[in-house]
Each structure stands twice: as C-alpha cells, then as structure tokens.
Amino acid sequence: MDLGIADRWALVCGASKGLGLGCAQALAAEGVNVVMVARGAEVLQASAARLREAFPGVQVIAVAADITAPEGRAAAFSAPGGPGTAFDIVVTNAGGPPTGDFRHWDREAWIKAVDANMLTPIELIKATVDGMAARGFGRIVNITSSAVKAPIDILGLSNGARSGLTGFVAGVARSGLAAQGVTINNLLPGKFDTDRLQGTLAGAANKSGKSLDEVRAAQMAQIPARRFGTPDEFGAICAFLCSRQAAYINGQNILPDGGAFPGTF
C-alpha cells in the first residue's frame, strides 16, 4: 500500500533501537526523511547508517541528544539539513522510568518521570503542531504504554506520567486541529521484545523469586498470540497512523498487544 507520505519529514525520538527504531525504519521504507534522536551516539549512528544503506533515496539525520532536555530539543530542531520545526510527522518516545515500589520514589523521581513521559511530548507537540496545521498536514504519534489501560504495579511512575499525557492528548486532538489535517494519536505497546521488556521481566522475576525464563514463559502464555510483538510490527502500525489513509483516526489510544487486553464489546 502506498501510504502517501514520501518526501515528508519525520522526527522520531528514541530511534536508536527498539520501538523507536522500528518506527523510523517503517517511515523510511515509505520514503519519509527522518531525523532520528537518541542519547547513545554510537548505537544511534550505527542504526542511522543501516537505514541510509537500506533506503538510499531517503535523508536520514542522526542527532545524539537527550530529547527530554531543552537543549536536546533545540539540537533536533536545528539539525543541519533538517526541516527545523517544520516536521510533518512527530513520533514522541522517551525511555520508561524505573520499575519499583512507589514507597521508594521521592519527589525528584516523580518529577523526572513526568518531565520525560508527559511534558516532553507536550513540548514537541507545541513546537510543531501549528506549523503542521498551517501546511494542512500533520501526524503526531505518542508511544506510551499498555499500562495506561491496564496499570502494572511495578510501573507506577510510568502509569502516572503516561496517563497524564493521555488526558492531555484527548483534549488537544479534539481542539480543531483535525479539521486542518493534523491528527494526534497514542500507540500503547503491549509486550514487545525490546530491552525495556527485558528490564520489566527482570523486575518481575526479582519480585516473585522466579527465574527470568519462567516469568517470560508465563507472560507469553497470557497473550492470545502466545508471543511477544516485534519492533517491525510496531513500526508498521506507526507508519499507517502517519499515512494519508489514516486521516480519520484521531485522538485514539491504539493498543497492539496480541489480544492480551480484553477490551470492550
């Protein structure tokens, strides 16, 4: 399917690996020029090089920066050869906060989680959405978590911060932007085979006293698909949400989870 987004510019955060890289790769495959942002310079540059090799007609710019910091966002918006703030597509994504017991988190931990997983996406939306509306096309996809719909006890920091972003998006997506060609949606990944999942599984294993393999097998057994998702699958969903065909999908929380969440009928 031609998604109709070739030659547009996308900003993809957390793009060096995992779900962010899956999104960057899927967009590049559709001919989208990509500014990839992540903190780890070495891994980021290697990932960007692979995309350039795989998709030679696409511009791929790597910016090693912390997108949660003002200077990091400034670096992304001033990347040489990039579009400035005139992105057509923005995929927000920041590393999830640590797992643990809420009794052990101080105010600083909560502020850091809210800043990364709520305020940073809001800043990126604020910086780009009016330009999208003026040009008549824009797609914002926020990578959040299935924990927004089905909270996980050891992910309290993520539950709280990402739920705040969900509430914000619910309002701004219905503020008239869709009539100007701009959609804002959230992607709530269930269990995808990433480094983040491995950390969550390790935390669950530590809490339960079971082995990592036991926890992994037990969690797969709870998913109707009987497996974890892949970053490539996630990226394909993201690319579709950014397409011209998805113009009527707005203000939604899309839950790719292999059927684990029961849903409502």
CSV table of C-alpha atoms in Angstrom, one decimal:
chain,number,residue,atom,x,y,z
A,1,MET,CA,0.0,0.0,0.0
A,2,ASP,CA,1.2,3.5,-0.9
A,3,LEU,CA,0.8,5.4,2.4
A,4,GLY,CA,1.2,8.8,0.6
A,5,ILE,CA,3.9,10.2,2.9
A,6,ALA,CA,7.0,10.0,0.7
A,7,ASP,CA,9.3,13.0,0.9
A,8,ARG,CA,7.8,14.3,4.1
A,9,TRP,CA,10.0,14.9,7.2
A,10,ALA,CA,9.6,12.9,10.4
A,11,LEU,CA,11.1,13.4,13.9
A,12,VAL,CA,11.5,10.1,15.6
A,13,CYS,CA,12.6,10.1,19.3
A,14,GLY,CA,14.3,7.2,21.0
A,15,ALA,CA,15.1,6.0,17.5
A,16,SER,CA,18.4,4.1,18.0
A,17,LYS,CA,16.8,0.8,18.9
A,18,GLY,CA,13.6,-0.9,19.9
A,19,LEU,CA,10.2,0.5,19.1
A,20,GLY,CA,11.6,3.9,18.1
A,21,LEU,CA,13.9,2.3,15.6
A,22,GLY,CA,11.0,0.2,14.3
A,23,CYS,CA,9.1,3.4,13.6
A,24,ALA,CA,12.0,5.2,12.0
A,25,GLN,CA,12.6,2.2,9.7
A,26,ALA,CA,9.0,1.8,8.7
A,27,LEU,CA,8.7,5.5,7.8
A,28,ALA,CA,12.0,5.5,5.9
A,29,ALA,CA,10.6,2.5,3.9
A,30,GLU,CA,7.8,4.7,2.8
A,31,GLY,CA,10.2,7.4,1.6
A,32,VAL,CA,9.9,9.7,4.6
A,33,ASN,CA,13.0,11.7,5.5
A,34,VAL,CA,13.9,11.0,9.1
A,35,VAL,CA,15.6,12.9,11.9
A,36,MET,CA,16.5,10.2,14.5
A,37,VAL,CA,17.1,11.3,18.0
A,38,ALA,CA,18.6,9.3,20.9
A,39,ARG,CA,21.1,9.7,23.7
A,40,GLY,CA,23.5,6.9,22.8
A,41,ALA,CA,25.6,8.3,19.9
A,42,GLU,CA,27.3,5.1,18.9
A,43,VAL,CA,24.2,2.9,18.7
A,44,LEU,CA,22.3,5.8,17.0
A,45,GLN,CA,24.9,6.4,14.3
A,46,ALA,CA,25.0,2.6,13.6
A,47,SER,CA,21.2,2.5,13.3
A,48,ALA,CA,21.1,5.6,11.0
A,49,ALA,CA,23.8,4.1,8.8
A,50,ARG,CA,21.8,0.9,8.3
A,51,LEU,CA,18.7,3.0,7.3
A,52,ARG,CA,20.8,5.0,4.8
A,53,GLU,CA,22.1,1.9,3.3
A,54,ALA,CA,18.7,0.2,3.1
A,55,PHE,CA,16.8,3.3,1.8
A,56,PRO,CA,19.3,5.3,-0.3
A,57,GLY,CA,16.7,7.8,-1.6
A,58,VAL,CA,15.8,8.9,1.9
A,59,GLN,CA,17.6,11.6,4.0
A,60,VAL,CA,18.5,10.2,7.5
A,61,ILE,CA,19.9,12.6,10.1
A,62,ALA,CA,21.1,11.4,13.4
A,63,VAL,CA,21.1,13.7,16.4
A,64,ALA,CA,22.7,12.4,19.6
A,65,ALA,CA,20.8,14.3,22.3
A,66,ASP,CA,18.5,14.0,25.2
A,67,ILE,CA,15.1,14.9,23.8
A,68,THR,CA,13.8,15.4,27.4
A,69,ALA,CA,16.1,18.4,27.9
A,70,PRO,CA,15.5,21.8,26.3
A,71,GLU,CA,19.0,21.7,24.7
A,72,GLY,CA,18.2,18.3,23.2
A,73,ARG,CA,15.0,19.5,21.6
A,74,ALA,CA,16.9,22.6,20.3
A,75,ALA,CA,19.5,20.2,18.7
A,76,ALA,CA,16.8,18.2,17.0
A,77,PHE,CA,15.2,21.3,15.6
A,78,SER,CA,18.5,22.8,14.4
A,79,ALA,CA,20.0,19.7,12.9
A,80,PRO,CA,21.9,20.6,9.7
A,81,GLY,CA,19.9,19.6,6.6
A,82,GLY,CA,16.7,19.1,8.7
A,83,PRO,CA,13.5,21.0,8.4
A,84,GLY,CA,13.8,23.0,11.6
A,85,THR,CA,10.5,22.7,13.4
A,86,ALA,CA,8.6,22.1,10.1
A,87,PHE,CA,8.1,18.4,10.7
A,88,ASP,CA,5.2,16.7,9.0
A,89,ILE,CA,5.4,13.7,11.4
A,90,VAL,CA,6.5,13.6,15.0
A,91,VAL,CA,6.9,10.3,16.9
A,92,THR,CA,7.4,11.0,20.6
A,93,ASN,CA,9.2,8.4,22.7
A,94,ALA,CA,11.2,8.6,25.9
A,95,GLY,CA,12.6,5.7,27.9
A,96,GLY,CA,10.3,4.5,30.5
A,97,PRO,CA,11.1,5.4,34.2
A,98,PRO,CA,12.4,2.7,36.5
A,99,THR,CA,10.3,-0.1,37.9
A,100,GLY,CA,9.9,-0.5,41.6
A,101,ASP,CA,7.8,0.2,44.7
A,102,PHE,CA,6.1,3.6,45.0
A,103,ARG,CA,7.3,3.8,48.6
A,104,HIS,CA,10.8,4.2,47.5
A,105,TRP,CA,10.3,7.0,45.0
A,106,ASP,CA,10.9,10.6,46.1
A,107,ARG,CA,9.6,13.8,44.5
A,108,GLU,CA,12.6,14.0,42.2
A,109,ALA,CA,11.8,10.6,40.8
A,110,TRP,CA,8.2,11.6,40.1
A,111,ILE,CA,9.2,14.9,38.5
A,112,LYS,CA,11.8,13.2,36.2
A,113,ALA,CA,9.1,10.7,35.1
A,114,VAL,CA,6.5,13.4,34.4
A,115,ASP,CA,9.1,15.5,32.6
A,116,ALA,CA,10.2,12.7,30.3
A,117,ASN,CA,6.9,10.9,29.6
A,118,MET,CA,4.4,13.8,29.8
A,119,LEU,CA,5.9,17.2,29.5
A,120,THR,CA,8.5,16.4,26.8
A,121,PRO,CA,5.9,15.1,24.3
A,122,ILE,CA,3.8,18.2,25.1
A,123,GLU,CA,6.7,20.4,24.3
A,124,LEU,CA,7.3,18.6,21.0
A,125,ILE,CA,3.6,18.9,20.1
A,126,LYS,CA,3.6,22.6,21.0
A,127,ALA,CA,6.7,23.3,18.8
A,128,THR,CA,5.4,21.6,15.7
A,129,VAL,CA,1.6,21.4,15.6
A,130,ASP,CA,0.8,24.9,14.5
A,131,GLY,CA,3.2,24.6,11.5
A,132,MET,CA,1.5,21.3,10.6
A,133,ALA,CA,-1.9,23.0,10.7
A,134,ALA,CA,-0.7,25.9,8.5
A,135,ARG,CA,0.6,23.4,5.9
A,136,GLY,CA,-2.6,21.3,6.1
A,137,PHE,CA,-1.0,18.0,7.1
A,138,GLY,CA,0.4,16.6,10.3
A,139,ARG,CA,0.7,13.4,12.2
A,140,ILE,CA,1.7,13.1,15.8
A,141,VAL,CA,2.1,9.6,17.3
A,142,ASN,CA,3.0,9.3,21.0
A,143,ILE,CA,4.5,6.0,22.1
A,144,THR,CA,3.1,5.4,25.6
A,145,SER,CA,2.3,2.1,27.2
A,146,SER,CA,-0.4,-0.5,27.6
A,147,ALA,CA,-0.1,0.3,31.3
A,148,VAL,CA,-2.3,3.4,30.6
A,149,LYS,CA,-5.2,1.0,30.2
A,150,ALA,CA,-4.0,-1.9,32.3
A,151,PRO,CA,-1.7,-0.5,35.0
A,152,ILE,CA,1.2,-2.6,36.2
A,153,ASP,CA,2.1,-2.5,39.9
A,154,ILE,CA,5.8,-2.1,39.5
A,155,LEU,CA,5.4,0.6,36.8
A,156,GLY,CA,3.8,3.3,39.0
A,157,LEU,CA,6.0,6.1,37.6
A,158,SER,CA,5.1,5.2,34.1
A,159,ASN,CA,1.4,4.6,34.9
A,160,GLY,CA,1.1,8.1,36.3
A,161,ALA,CA,3.1,10.1,33.8
A,162,ARG,CA,1.8,8.5,30.7
A,163,SER,CA,-1.8,8.7,31.9
A,164,GLY,CA,-1.3,12.4,32.3
A,165,LEU,CA,-0.2,12.6,28.6
A,166,THR,CA,-3.2,10.6,27.6
A,167,GLY,CA,-5.5,13.1,29.2
A,168,PHE,CA,-3.8,16.0,27.5
A,169,VAL,CA,-3.9,14.4,24.1
A,170,ALA,CA,-7.6,13.6,24.5
A,171,GLY,CA,-8.2,17.3,24.7
A,172,VAL,CA,-5.8,18.8,22.2
A,173,ALA,CA,-6.7,16.2,19.5
A,174,ARG,CA,-10.3,17.5,19.7
A,175,SER,CA,-9.4,21.2,19.6
A,176,GLY,CA,-10.0,21.7,15.9
A,177,LEU,CA,-6.6,20.5,14.6
A,178,ALA,CA,-8.1,17.5,12.8
A,179,ALA,CA,-10.1,19.9,10.6
A,180,GLN,CA,-6.7,21.3,9.5
A,181,GLY,CA,-5.3,17.9,8.6
A,182,VAL,CA,-3.5,17.2,11.8
A,183,THR,CA,-4.1,14.0,13.8
A,184,ILE,CA,-2.7,13.1,17.2
A,185,ASN,CA,-2.9,9.5,18.4
A,186,ASN,CA,-1.2,7.4,21.1
A,187,LEU,CA,0.3,4.0,20.5
A,188,LEU,CA,0.1,1.8,23.6
A,189,PRO,CA,2.5,-1.1,23.2
A,190,GLY,CA,1.8,-4.3,25.0
A,191,LYS,CA,4.7,-6.7,25.4
A,192,PHE,CA,7.2,-6.2,22.6
A,193,ASP,CA,10.5,-7.9,22.5
A,194,THR,CA,12.7,-4.9,23.5
A,195,ASP,CA,15.4,-4.1,26.1
A,196,ARG,CA,12.6,-2.3,28.1
A,197,LEU,CA,10.6,-5.5,28.3
A,198,GLN,CA,13.7,-7.4,29.4
A,199,GLY,CA,14.1,-4.9,32.3
A,200,THR,CA,10.4,-5.3,33.2
A,201,LEU,CA,10.7,-9.1,33.2
A,202,ALA,CA,13.8,-9.0,35.3
A,203,GLY,CA,12.0,-6.8,37.8
A,204,ALA,CA,9.0,-9.2,37.9
A,205,ALA,CA,11.4,-12.1,38.4
A,206,ASN,CA,13.2,-10.4,41.2
A,207,LYS,CA,9.9,-9.6,42.9
A,208,SER,CA,8.4,-13.1,42.5
A,209,GLY,CA,11.6,-15.1,43.2
A,210,LYS,CA,11.1,-17.0,39.9
A,211,SER,CA,13.7,-17.3,37.1
A,212,LEU,CA,13.6,-15.0,34.2
A,213,ASP,CA,12.8,-17.8,31.8
A,214,GLU,CA,9.8,-18.8,34.0
A,215,VAL,CA,8.5,-15.3,34.0
A,216,ARG,CA,9.0,-14.9,30.3
A,217,ALA,CA,7.2,-18.1,29.5
A,218,ALA,CA,4.3,-17.3,31.9
A,219,GLN,CA,3.8,-13.9,30.4
A,220,MET,CA,3.8,-15.2,26.8
A,221,ALA,CA,1.2,-17.8,27.9
A,222,GLN,CA,-1.1,-14.9,28.9
A,223,ILE,CA,-1.1,-13.4,25.4
A,224,PRO,CA,-3.6,-15.0,23.0
A,225,ALA,CA,-0.9,-14.7,20.2
A,226,ARG,CA,1.4,-16.7,22.5
A,227,ARG,CA,4.4,-14.5,21.8
A,228,PHE,CA,5.8,-11.0,22.2
A,229,GLY,CA,5.5,-8.5,19.4
A,230,THR,CA,8.4,-7.3,17.3
A,231,PRO,CA,9.6,-3.7,16.7
A,232,ASP,CA,8.9,-4.2,12.9
A,233,GLU,CA,5.3,-4.9,13.6
A,234,PHE,CA,5.0,-1.9,15.9
A,235,GLY,CA,6.7,0.4,13.3
A,236,ALA,CA,4.2,-0.7,10.6
A,237,ILE,CA,1.3,0.4,12.8
A,238,CYS,CA,3.0,3.7,13.4
A,239,ALA,CA,3.6,4.3,9.7
A,240,PHE,CA,0.0,3.6,8.9
A,241,LEU,CA,-1.2,6.1,11.6
A,242,CYS,CA,1.1,8.6,9.8
A,243,SER,CA,-0.4,7.9,6.4
A,244,ARG,CA,-3.0,9.8,4.3
A,245,GLN,CA,-5.3,6.8,4.7
A,246,ALA,CA,-5.4,7.3,8.5
A,247,ALA,CA,-6.7,10.9,8.3
A,248,TYR,CA,-9.9,9.9,10.1
A,249,ILE,CA,-8.2,8.3,13.1
A,250,ASN,CA,-7.7,11.0,15.7
A,251,GLY,CA,-7.5,11.2,19.5
A,252,GLN,CA,-7.3,7.4,19.8
A,253,ASN,CA,-5.3,5.1,22.0
A,254,ILE,CA,-4.2,2.2,19.8
A,255,LEU,CA,-3.4,-1.0,21.7
A,256,PRO,CA,-1.2,-3.5,19.9
A,257,ASP,CA,-0.9,-6.3,22.5
A,258,GLY,CA,-1.6,-9.6,20.8
A,259,GLY,CA,-5.0,-9.7,22.3
A,260,ALA,CA,-3.9,-9.6,26.0
A,261,PHE,CA,-6.2,-6.8,27.0
A,262,PRO,CA,-9.8,-8.0,26.9
A,263,GLY,CA,-11.2,-4.8,25.5
A,264,THR,CA,-14.9,-3.8,25.4
A,265,PHE,CA,-17.6,-5.1,23.1
